[in-house]
Tab-separated table of C-alpha atoms in Angstrom:
chain	number	residue	atom	x	y	z
A	1	UNK	CA	-12.016	11.159	27.946
A	2	UNK	CA	-10.382	8.439	30.011
A	3	UNK	CA	-6.904	9.256	31.386
A	4	UNK	CA	-5.325	6.886	29.539
A	5	UNK	CA	-6.290	8.948	26.353
A	6	UNK	CA	-5.587	11.874	27.825
A	7	UNK	CA	-2.334	10.982	28.729
A	8	UNK	CA	-2.003	9.878	25.176
A	9	UNK	CA	-2.944	13.145	23.623
A	10	UNK	CA	-0.827	15.128	25.792
A	11	UNK	CA	2.164	13.169	24.895
A	12	UNK	CA	1.256	13.467	21.251
A	13	UNK	CA	1.084	16.882	21.554
A	14	UNK	CA	4.656	17.416	23.565
A	15	UNK	CA	5.958	15.266	20.815
A	16	UNK	CA	4.418	17.378	18.021
A	17	UNK	CA	5.977	20.583	19.660
A	18	UNK	CA	9.249	18.759	20.271
A	19	UNK	CA	9.682	17.934	16.321
A	20	UNK	CA	8.356	21.360	15.328
A	21	UNK	CA	11.087	22.866	17.807
A	22	UNK	CA	13.566	20.719	16.040
A	23	UNK	CA	12.212	21.529	12.670
A	24	UNK	CA	12.867	25.331	13.587
A	25	UNK	CA	16.593	24.823	14.833
A	26	UNK	CA	17.176	22.625	11.807
A	27	UNK	CA	15.723	24.728	8.830
A	28	UNK	CA	15.047	28.289	10.291
A	29	UNK	CA	12.032	28.526	9.225
A	30	UNK	CA	8.873	29.097	11.454
A	31	UNK	CA	7.382	25.485	11.776
A	32	UNK	CA	4.178	26.991	13.457
A	33	UNK	CA	0.826	27.119	11.965
A	34	UNK	CA	-2.899	26.608	12.404
A	35	UNK	CA	-2.525	23.204	13.597
A	36	UNK	CA	0.684	21.287	15.456
A	37	UNK	CA	2.032	18.846	13.340
A	38	UNK	CA	3.538	15.610	14.438
A	39	UNK	CA	6.763	14.837	12.834
A	40	UNK	CA	8.889	11.868	12.702
A	41	UNK	CA	13.068	11.406	13.356
A	42	UNK	CA	13.041	11.730	9.575
A	43	UNK	CA	10.171	14.423	8.841
A	44	UNK	CA	7.259	11.732	8.666
A	45	UNK	CA	4.129	14.246	9.408
A	46	UNK	CA	1.041	12.704	11.110
A	47	UNK	CA	-2.092	13.756	9.806
A	48	UNK	CA	-4.932	15.024	11.711
A	49	UNK	CA	-6.997	17.402	9.771
A	50	UNK	CA	-10.112	19.270	10.812
A	51	UNK	CA	-13.090	17.892	9.970
A	52	UNK	CA	-11.837	14.177	9.632
A	53	UNK	CA	-12.769	10.980	11.247
A	54	UNK	CA	-11.134	10.504	14.436
A	55	UNK	CA	-8.715	7.143	14.877
A	56	UNK	CA	-10.414	4.516	17.280
A	57	UNK	CA	-7.117	2.467	17.785
A	58	UNK	CA	-3.792	1.992	17.380
A	59	UNK	CA	-3.797	3.905	13.621
A	60	UNK	CA	-3.786	7.676	12.441
A	61	UNK	CA	-5.507	8.686	9.124
A	62	UNK	CA	-2.648	9.618	7.012
A	63	UNK	CA	0.867	10.822	6.774
A	64	UNK	CA	2.816	13.036	4.506
A	65	UNK	CA	6.412	11.670	3.648
A	66	UNK	CA	8.257	14.063	1.431
A	67	UNK	CA	6.008	14.469	-1.644
A	68	UNK	CA	3.774	11.867	-0.892
A	69	UNK	CA	0.755	11.462	0.952
A	70	UNK	CA	-0.529	8.287	2.510
A	71	UNK	CA	-4.109	7.925	3.506
A	72	UNK	CA	-5.150	4.829	6.096
A	73	UNK	CA	-7.788	2.456	4.629
A	74	UNK	CA	-10.922	4.727	5.169
A	75	UNK	CA	-14.265	3.401	5.753
A	76	UNK	CA	-17.658	5.011	5.665
A	77	UNK	CA	-17.426	6.641	8.775
A	78	UNK	CA	-19.665	10.202	9.036
A	79	UNK	CA	-17.145	12.243	10.610
A	80	UNK	CA	-19.852	14.395	12.516
A	81	UNK	CA	-20.917	11.056	14.720
A	82	UNK	CA	-17.825	8.936	14.482
A	83	UNK	CA	-20.237	6.577	13.369
A	84	UNK	CA	-21.000	4.428	9.946
A	85	UNK	CA	-23.452	5.709	7.439
A	86	UNK	CA	-26.407	3.207	7.580
A	87	UNK	CA	-27.067	2.565	3.578
A	88	UNK	CA	-24.373	1.199	1.394
A	89	UNK	CA	-24.069	3.401	-1.230
A	90	UNK	CA	-23.766	6.039	0.892
A	91	UNK	CA	-21.217	4.491	3.196
A	92	UNK	CA	-19.177	3.555	0.144
A	93	UNK	CA	-19.179	7.480	-1.042
A	94	UNK	CA	-18.359	8.464	2.425
A	95	UNK	CA	-15.339	6.226	2.356
A	96	UNK	CA	-14.082	7.852	-0.653
A	97	UNK	CA	-14.789	11.356	0.966
A	98	UNK	CA	-13.117	10.533	3.756
A	99	UNK	CA	-10.297	9.873	1.935
A	100	UNK	CA	-10.602	12.925	-0.159
A	101	UNK	CA	-10.602	15.038	2.814
A	102	UNK	CA	-7.395	13.956	4.115
A	103	UNK	CA	-5.566	14.267	0.774
A	104	UNK	CA	-7.028	17.658	-0.017
A	105	UNK	CA	-5.741	18.835	3.553
A	106	UNK	CA	-2.206	18.484	2.135
A	107	UNK	CA	-2.974	20.255	-1.646
A	108	UNK	CA	-3.737	17.007	-3.419
A	109	UNK	CA	-6.635	16.412	-5.425
A	110	UNK	CA	-8.567	13.044	-6.131
A	111	UNK	CA	-6.696	13.548	-9.710
A	112	UNK	CA	-3.387	13.336	-7.960
A	113	UNK	CA	-4.028	9.845	-7.072
A	114	UNK	CA	-1.338	7.725	-7.695
A	115	UNK	CA	-2.926	4.071	-6.729
A	116	UNK	CA	-5.853	3.069	-4.899
A	117	UNK	CA	-6.941	-0.346	-3.503
A	118	UNK	CA	-10.313	-1.125	-2.766
A	119	UNK	CA	-11.348	-3.785	-0.305
A	120	UNK	CA	-15.187	-5.332	-0.864
A	121	UNK	CA	-16.802	-7.994	1.165
A	122	UNK	CA	-18.864	-9.037	-2.047
A	123	UNK	CA	-17.612	-8.410	-5.673
A	124	UNK	CA	-20.354	-8.640	-7.509
A	125	UNK	CA	-22.638	-6.204	-4.743
A	126	UNK	CA	-20.120	-3.236	-4.375
A	127	UNK	CA	-18.080	-2.908	-7.332
A	128	UNK	CA	-20.759	-1.314	-9.256
A	129	UNK	CA	-21.462	1.026	-6.455
A	130	UNK	CA	-17.911	1.584	-6.293
A	131	UNK	CA	-17.765	2.272	-9.849
A	132	UNK	CA	-20.476	4.364	-9.689
A	133	UNK	CA	-18.910	6.606	-6.766
A	134	UNK	CA	-15.663	7.243	-8.871
A	135	UNK	CA	-17.414	8.193	-11.860
A	136	UNK	CA	-19.218	10.897	-9.618
A	137	UNK	CA	-15.910	12.127	-8.091
A	138	UNK	CA	-13.380	11.560	-10.599
A	139	UNK	CA	-15.887	12.762	-13.520
A	140	UNK	CA	-14.707	11.527	-17.014
A	141	UNK	CA	-11.390	10.952	-15.368
A	142	UNK	CA	-8.350	10.029	-15.908
A	143	UNK	CA	-8.887	7.567	-12.686
A	144	UNK	CA	-6.160	6.197	-10.262
A	145	UNK	CA	-4.726	2.562	-10.938
A	146	UNK	CA	-7.056	0.400	-9.024
A	147	UNK	CA	-6.885	-2.688	-7.492
A	148	UNK	CA	-10.176	-3.941	-6.098
A	149	UNK	CA	-10.427	-7.515	-4.291
A	150	UNK	CA	-12.805	-9.411	-2.300
A	151	UNK	CA	-11.889	-9.985	1.206
A	152	UNK	CA	-13.292	-11.931	4.156
A	153	UNK	CA	-13.574	-9.600	6.587
A	154	UNK	CA	-13.044	-5.818	7.345
A	155	UNK	CA	-13.042	-4.233	10.618
A	156	UNK	CA	-16.490	-4.186	12.403
A	157	UNK	CA	-17.768	-6.431	9.558
A	158	UNK	CA	-17.667	-3.612	7.137
A	159	UNK	CA	-18.308	-4.014	3.545
A	160	UNK	CA	-15.854	-1.577	1.680
A	161	UNK	CA	-12.458	-0.087	2.833
A	162	UNK	CA	-10.323	2.491	0.432
A	163	UNK	CA	-6.585	3.082	0.557
A	164	UNK	CA	-4.716	5.541	-1.496
A	165	UNK	CA	-1.489	6.924	-2.142
A	166	UNK	CA	-1.370	10.631	-3.489
A	167	UNK	CA	1.489	13.351	-5.058
A	168	UNK	CA	1.865	16.613	-3.818
A	169	UNK	CA	4.988	18.109	-3.857
A	170	UNK	CA	4.865	21.296	-1.077
A	171	UNK	CA	6.426	23.411	-3.937
A	172	UNK	CA	3.003	22.750	-6.172
A	173	UNK	CA	0.696	21.744	-3.840
A	174	UNK	CA	-0.850	25.126	-2.999
A	175	UNK	CA	-1.424	25.215	-7.027
A	176	UNK	CA	-3.505	21.975	-6.947
A	177	UNK	CA	-6.747	23.242	-5.700
A	178	UNK	CA	-7.151	25.108	-9.149
A	179	UNK	CA	-8.843	22.434	-10.981
A	180	UNK	CA	-8.895	18.559	-12.130
A	181	UNK	CA	-6.174	18.403	-14.740
A	182	UNK	CA	-3.625	20.667	-16.204
A	183	UNK	CA	-4.082	22.155	-19.698
A	184	UNK	CA	-6.821	19.020	-20.343
A	185	UNK	CA	-3.988	16.639	-20.493
A	186	UNK	CA	-3.267	13.241	-18.830
A	187	UNK	CA	-0.820	15.299	-16.359
A	188	UNK	CA	-2.964	16.117	-12.603
A	189	UNK	CA	-2.174	19.435	-10.969
A	190	UNK	CA	0.407	18.046	-8.871
A	191	UNK	CA	2.174	16.504	-12.076
A	192	UNK	CA	0.697	12.758	-11.701
A	193	UNK	CA	0.731	11.532	-15.209
A	194	UNK	CA	-1.663	8.680	-16.530
A	195	UNK	CA	0.016	6.152	-18.430
A	196	UNK	CA	-1.416	4.273	-21.444
A	197	UNK	CA	1.598	2.526	-23.453
A	198	UNK	CA	1.447	1.301	-26.887
A	199	UNK	CA	0.396	-2.304	-26.556
A	200	UNK	CA	-0.937	-2.352	-23.140
A	201	UNK	CA	-4.694	-3.655	-22.167
A	202	UNK	CA	-7.352	-1.497	-22.267
A	203	UNK	CA	-8.931	-0.419	-19.063
A	204	UNK	CA	-12.592	-0.992	-18.679
A	205	UNK	CA	-13.977	0.971	-16.022
A	206	UNK	CA	-12.973	3.649	-13.113
A	207	UNK	CA	-9.399	2.444	-13.418
A	208	UNK	CA	-6.279	3.312	-15.649
A	209	UNK	CA	-3.064	1.148	-15.883
A	210	UNK	CA	-0.537	3.014	-14.015
A	211	UNK	CA	0.649	6.559	-13.072
A	212	UNK	CA	4.070	8.332	-12.596
A	213	UNK	CA	4.336	10.498	-9.848
A	214	UNK	CA	8.148	11.878	-9.321
A	215	UNK	CA	10.327	9.450	-9.545
A	216	UNK	CA	7.349	6.612	-8.976
A	217	UNK	CA	5.610	4.098	-11.049
A	218	UNK	CA	2.558	2.728	-9.987
A	219	UNK	CA	0.896	0.104	-11.912
A	220	UNK	CA	-2.705	-1.261	-11.144
A	221	UNK	CA	-3.735	-4.823	-10.221
A	222	UNK	CA	-2.809	-6.505	-13.593
A	223	UNK	CA	-4.702	-9.581	-14.819
A	224	UNK	CA	-3.451	-12.384	-17.145
A	225	UNK	CA	-5.734	-10.368	-20.195
A	226	UNK	CA	-4.009	-10.622	-23.290
A	227	UNK	CA	-3.783	-7.008	-25.153
A	228	UNK	CA	-3.998	-8.326	-28.722
A	229	UNK	CA	-7.886	-9.387	-28.064
A	230	UNK	CA	-8.414	-7.865	-24.492
A	231	UNK	CA	-9.780	-11.122	-22.932
A	232	UNK	CA	-8.279	-13.354	-20.516
A	233	UNK	CA	-6.068	-16.308	-21.746
A	234	UNK	CA	-7.329	-19.528	-21.189
A	235	UNK	CA	-4.356	-21.525	-19.411
A	236	UNK	CA	-3.790	-20.633	-15.854
A	237	UNK	CA	0.240	-20.960	-16.260
A	238	UNK	CA	0.021	-18.212	-19.631
A	239	UNK	CA	-2.677	-16.182	-17.686
A	240	UNK	CA	-0.464	-15.467	-14.694
A	241	UNK	CA	2.477	-14.966	-16.926
A	242	UNK	CA	0.477	-12.387	-18.924
A	243	UNK	CA	-0.121	-10.834	-15.696
A	244	UNK	CA	3.367	-10.431	-14.846
A	245	UNK	CA	3.905	-9.107	-18.820
A	246	UNK	CA	1.449	-6.563	-18.981
A	247	UNK	CA	2.887	-5.256	-15.551
A	248	UNK	CA	6.203	-5.359	-17.099
A	249	UNK	CA	5.381	-3.465	-20.144
A	250	UNK	CA	3.554	-0.572	-18.255
A	251	UNK	CA	6.940	-0.049	-16.077
A	252	UNK	CA	9.214	-0.277	-19.484
A	253	UNK	CA	7.063	2.496	-21.018
A	254	UNK	CA	8.723	4.698	-18.290
A	255	UNK	CA	12.587	3.510	-18.361
A	256	UNK	CA	11.840	1.017	-15.679
A	257	UNK	CA	12.843	-2.960	-15.725
A	258	UNK	CA	11.376	-5.491	-13.494
A	259	UNK	CA	14.895	-5.330	-11.653
A	260	UNK	CA	13.275	-1.913	-10.481
A	261	UNK	CA	10.761	-3.263	-9.005
A	262	UNK	CA	10.156	-1.914	-5.043
A	263	UNK	CA	7.231	-3.964	-4.249
A	264	UNK	CA	4.519	-6.377	-5.351
A	265	UNK	CA	1.217	-7.732	-4.225
A	266	UNK	CA	0.326	-10.731	-5.572
A	267	UNK	CA	-3.410	-11.820	-5.137
A	268	UNK	CA	-4.618	-15.224	-5.758
A	269	UNK	CA	-7.744	-17.124	-4.880
A	270	UNK	CA	-5.933	-20.362	-4.401
A	271	UNK	CA	-2.684	-20.526	-2.545
A	272	UNK	CA	-1.475	-24.213	-2.767
A	273	UNK	CA	-2.434	-24.115	-6.965
A	274	UNK	CA	-1.287	-20.700	-7.934
A	275	UNK	CA	1.831	-19.724	-5.579
A	276	UNK	CA	4.233	-22.430	-7.185
A	277	UNK	CA	3.299	-20.847	-10.606
A	278	UNK	CA	3.824	-17.314	-9.431
A	279	UNK	CA	7.367	-18.386	-8.199
A	280	UNK	CA	8.286	-20.129	-11.250
A	281	UNK	CA	7.025	-17.190	-13.605
A	282	UNK	CA	9.134	-14.683	-11.187
A	283	UNK	CA	12.070	-16.985	-11.939
A	284	UNK	CA	11.499	-16.895	-15.487
A	285	UNK	CA	11.009	-13.170	-15.323
A	286	UNK	CA	13.670	-11.978	-12.890
A	287	UNK	CA	16.188	-14.784	-13.440
A	288	UNK	CA	18.451	-15.657	-10.448
A	289	UNK	CA	16.809	-12.372	-8.698
A	290	UNK	CA	17.414	-10.307	-6.860
A	291	UNK	CA	13.614	-10.082	-6.353
A	292	UNK	CA	11.538	-7.519	-5.235
A	293	UNK	CA	9.866	-7.510	-1.993
A	294	UNK	CA	6.452	-9.670	-2.334
A	295	UNK	CA	3.173	-9.995	-0.064
A	296	UNK	CA	1.232	-12.773	-1.674
A	297	UNK	CA	-1.959	-13.407	-0.271
A	298	UNK	CA	-5.322	-15.653	-0.656
A	299	UNK	CA	-8.421	-13.614	-1.211
A	300	UNK	CA	-11.990	-14.769	-1.647
A	301	UNK	CA	-12.545	-13.157	-5.127
A	302	UNK	CA	-10.913	-11.016	-8.029
A	303	UNK	CA	-12.781	-9.363	-10.662
A	304	UNK	CA	-14.444	-11.636	-13.530
A	305	UNK	CA	-13.652	-14.620	-10.664
A	306	UNK	CA	-10.172	-14.348	-12.116
A	307	UNK	CA	-6.919	-16.362	-10.529
A	308	UNK	CA	-4.223	-13.807	-9.846
A	309	UNK	CA	-3.586	-10.108	-9.514
A	310	UNK	CA	-0.183	-8.609	-9.506
A	311	UNK	CA	0.421	-5.049	-8.230
A	312	UNK	CA	3.427	-3.563	-8.552
A	313	UNK	CA	5.714	0.012	-7.666
A	314	UNK	CA	8.970	0.786	-9.726
A	315	UNK	CA	11.536	3.475	-9.558
A	316	UNK	CA	12.488	5.112	-12.414
A	317	UNK	CA	14.139	8.737	-11.486
A	318	UNK	CA	13.407	10.380	-14.789
A	319	UNK	CA	17.368	11.830	-15.240
A	320	UNK	CA	18.312	8.233	-15.389
A	321	UNK	CA	15.512	6.361	-16.703
A	322	UNK	CA	16.971	6.105	-20.416
A	323	UNK	CA	20.143	3.870	-18.947
A	324	UNK	CA	17.894	1.942	-17.390
A	325	UNK	CA	17.203	-0.419	-20.327
A	326	UNK	CA	21.168	-1.552	-20.340
A	327	UNK	CA	20.683	-4.688	-18.160
A	328	UNK	CA	19.385	-6.358	-15.213
A	329	UNK	CA	21.625	-4.826	-12.547
A	330	UNK	CA	24.585	-2.605	-11.825
A	331	UNK	CA	27.820	-4.139	-12.008
A	332	UNK	CA	26.532	-7.134	-10.634
A	333	UNK	CA	25.787	-5.656	-7.378
A	334	UNK	CA	22.375	-5.686	-5.326
A	335	UNK	CA	21.436	-2.493	-6.831
A	336	UNK	CA	19.094	-1.993	-9.849
A	337	UNK	CA	19.813	-0.487	-13.172
A	338	UNK	CA	17.705	2.813	-11.535
A	339	UNK	CA	19.087	2.426	-8.062
A	340	UNK	CA	17.347	0.380	-6.174
A	341	UNK	CA	18.836	-1.325	-3.686
A	342	UNK	CA	18.043	-5.126	-2.480
A	343	UNK	CA	18.135	-5.344	1.411
A	344	UNK	CA	19.671	-8.051	3.343
A	345	UNK	CA	20.375	-6.936	6.873
A	346	UNK	CA	22.344	-8.971	9.142
A	347	UNK	CA	20.254	-10.712	11.750
A	348	UNK	CA	17.178	-10.918	9.235
A	349	UNK	CA	15.026	-13.459	8.345
A	350	UNK	CA	16.126	-15.955	5.000
A	351	UNK	CA	14.047	-15.804	2.364
A	352	UNK	CA	12.779	-18.818	0.857
A	353	UNK	CA	11.391	-17.999	-2.826
A	354	UNK	CA	11.191	-15.216	-5.329
A	355	UNK	CA	11.179	-12.376	-3.079
A	356	UNK	CA	13.252	-10.384	-1.166
A	357	UNK	CA	13.244	-8.427	2.290
A	358	UNK	CA	13.270	-5.232	1.474
A	359	UNK	CA	14.377	-2.581	-1.076
A	360	UNK	CA	15.625	1.059	-0.966
A	361	UNK	CA	14.402	3.408	-3.536
A	362	UNK	CA	15.664	7.029	-3.191
A	363	UNK	CA	14.461	8.100	0.382
A	364	UNK	CA	11.642	5.150	0.467
A	365	UNK	CA	11.863	2.059	2.141
A	366	UNK	CA	9.803	-1.092	1.198
A	367	UNK	CA	9.152	-4.116	3.611
A	368	UNK	CA	7.870	-7.308	2.090
A	369	UNK	CA	4.861	-8.827	3.646
A	370	UNK	CA	6.738	-10.074	7.055
A	371	UNK	CA	5.702	-13.146	9.262
A	372	UNK	CA	6.482	-14.267	12.400
A	373	UNK	CA	9.419	-16.012	11.562
A	374	UNK	CA	11.901	-16.411	14.389
A	375	UNK	CA	15.757	-15.589	12.485
A	376	UNK	CA	17.628	-17.710	14.781
A	377	UNK	CA	16.164	-20.586	13.500
A	378	UNK	CA	13.670	-19.462	10.239
A	379	UNK	CA	10.985	-21.224	11.948
A	380	UNK	CA	7.500	-19.798	12.792
A	381	UNK	CA	7.184	-18.777	16.402
A	382	UNK	CA	4.735	-21.086	18.176
A	383	UNK	CA	2.463	-18.837	20.080
A	384	UNK	CA	0.298	-16.510	18.279
A	385	UNK	CA	1.138	-13.497	20.339
A	386	UNK	CA	4.864	-13.854	20.437
A	387	UNK	CA	4.477	-14.605	16.270
A	388	UNK	CA	2.609	-11.457	15.742
A	389	UNK	CA	5.008	-9.585	17.698
A	390	UNK	CA	7.880	-11.314	16.111
A	391	UNK	CA	6.397	-10.338	12.343
A	392	UNK	CA	6.451	-6.841	13.461
A	393	UNK	CA	9.941	-7.177	14.676
A	394	UNK	CA	11.176	-8.653	11.572
A	395	UNK	CA	9.849	-5.445	9.673
A	396	UNK	CA	11.432	-3.138	12.649
A	397	UNK	CA	14.790	-4.693	11.801
A	398	UNK	CA	14.612	-4.010	8.217
A	399	UNK	CA	13.374	-0.335	8.331
A	400	UNK	CA	16.256	-0.005	11.025
A	401	UNK	CA	18.956	-1.196	8.708
A	402	UNK	CA	18.372	1.745	6.569
A	403	UNK	CA	17.976	4.190	9.439
A	404	UNK	CA	14.279	4.027	9.885
A	405	UNK	CA	12.401	4.008	12.851
A	406	UNK	CA	8.977	2.537	13.323
A	407	UNK	CA	7.845	6.319	13.559
A	408	UNK	CA	8.889	6.906	10.328
A	409	UNK	CA	6.536	4.397	8.906
A	410	UNK	CA	4.476	5.861	6.383
A	411	UNK	CA	1.606	3.137	5.585
A	412	UNK	CA	1.625	-0.372	6.869
A	413	UNK	CA	-1.508	-3.061	5.974
A	414	UNK	CA	-1.783	-6.086	8.234
A	415	UNK	CA	-3.169	-9.139	6.619
A	416	UNK	CA	-5.057	-11.358	9.249
A	417	UNK	CA	-6.770	-15.089	8.917
A	418	UNK	CA	-9.280	-14.122	11.594
A	419	UNK	CA	-10.348	-10.392	12.379
A	420	UNK	CA	-11.993	-10.830	15.915
A	421	UNK	CA	-9.139	-13.372	17.111
A	422	UNK	CA	-6.080	-11.256	15.930
A	423	UNK	CA	-6.625	-7.600	15.768
A	424	UNK	CA	-6.875	-7.122	19.365
A	425	UNK	CA	-3.625	-9.006	19.423
A	426	UNK	CA	-1.741	-6.785	16.665
A	427	UNK	CA	-3.231	-3.426	18.658
A	428	UNK	CA	-1.384	-4.737	21.562
A	429	UNK	CA	1.693	-5.371	19.741
A	430	UNK	CA	1.460	-1.760	18.091
A	431	UNK	CA	1.132	-0.240	21.764
A	432	UNK	CA	4.131	-1.857	22.917
A	433	UNK	CA	6.206	-0.943	20.076
A	434	UNK	CA	4.967	2.729	19.192
A	435	UNK	CA	3.953	3.457	22.509
A	436	UNK	CA	1.313	6.364	22.789
A	437	UNK	CA	2.122	7.144	19.213
A	438	UNK	CA	1.329	8.878	16.795
A	439	UNK	CA	1.137	5.411	14.646
A	440	UNK	CA	1.154	5.121	10.825
A	441	UNK	CA	-1.870	4.515	8.714
A	442	UNK	CA	-3.123	1.233	8.841
A	443	UNK	CA	-5.254	-1.150	6.565
A	444	UNK	CA	-6.521	-4.161	8.333
A	445	UNK	CA	-8.200	-7.187	6.629
A	446	UNK	CA	-8.959	-10.517	6.955
A	447	UNK	CA	-8.117	-12.847	4.244
A	448	UNK	CA	-8.807	-16.527	3.214
A	449	UNK	CA	-4.892	-17.766	3.447
A	450	UNK	CA	-1.679	-16.677	3.870
A	451	UNK	CA	1.922	-18.682	3.038
A	452	UNK	CA	2.244	-21.665	5.453
A	453	UNK	CA	-1.520	-21.307	6.780
A	454	UNK	CA	0.055	-18.479	8.714
A	455	UNK	CA	-1.807	-16.060	10.694
A	456	UNK	CA	-0.693	-12.794	10.204
A	457	UNK	CA	1.508	-10.667	7.701
A	458	UNK	CA	2.644	-7.308	7.978
A	459	UNK	CA	3.585	-5.289	4.911
A	460	UNK	CA	5.284	-1.416	5.451
A	461	UNK	CA	6.679	1.575	3.874
A	462	UNK	CA	9.028	3.699	5.856
A	463	UNK	CA	11.007	7.323	5.116
A	464	UNK	CA	14.351	7.488	5.618
A	465	UNK	CA	16.172	10.466	3.317
A	466	UNK	CA	19.734	9.789	2.654
A	467	UNK	CA	21.994	11.990	4.454
């Protein structure tokens, strides 16, 4: 271990001990257990369970924030050697097992997964293996909502990366180890409800349409499939509209409206051709807004060589969800029917389309994909390092406007257009901003294109309980 690594380990251990002491003072309960837990100012726990892979950069393997467990993009690294598994099937299986271990360390099972995103570098070659591995691990299901996309490159020129979110309320997490489902229903051990509303499309593989976990609704990547035929709509505009309508139907089945969307990720296979259509459809469906935080990226391939896929998260507290049907906003403010607050803090960049900067939903803050736009001019910073730094600073400003710090980040996804060129700069900027860590769980992928042919986009989720 180098002097720098030793220093980092000592400082992180000290930070964790201090956080635990704060926890004892604040809550009057013993915080010391079998492992040291590093806790952020707002209670985000950085996870490093025994037997897990070792992080090798400016990321950690997972976080717990409230009732949710967030796992970084996992690859097929053997935790006994910290090297990639050689054969493809074994590597893909190991990626899922690495994710499983981290989730289980916090009392979640695979059936408690609320969403999965699987990045592959060859859809035709690896998607069947992903399906096979999920059948092995989840059995007959139910399966989590899943989005699977083909991207240009993963770290170390790898073949697959799996990012997951799990639900494990602390009061019930110990009981979660008992079995794969509760009483044979579509509710997991920890209370994740699998959604299959009437009139929705039919899932055709190892995925389901959506889940409800606590107050949040997670919708799988939706494509423009006509639910009456379960086939793709033929014309491009109609197909893109149908993708949004399919997402809308699932959200509404749990009492959410489109205005209750907390985040959207839109995957397209041609940014120039399809982004204007996406904007137009969102104007139709959301009217004059407010709009959800959005990240739109161009990827190599979607399932069935499709053109668009839309993944969404919604907020609908069960105690208020019935009232959500009343209208698009509450008293004309920037707060949705179910209490999603749209963020536009002073000093932030200005939005230029059918998206807003961020949302607060309960204790969670969602930030749209941020690029290196100078808020003083609303133009991109010219030099690459400065632009990447500005993207992170733009995210930081929005999070801080709601009382969160960078250490309260529960997950980030970094999209770059050149892994070899920009990943080292991303790491350098994160070291500047996070210091010696801990760092949030991170997924970094190389994509075909970002808006305005940009080089980097950073999407983040933060935790800051209301006082």
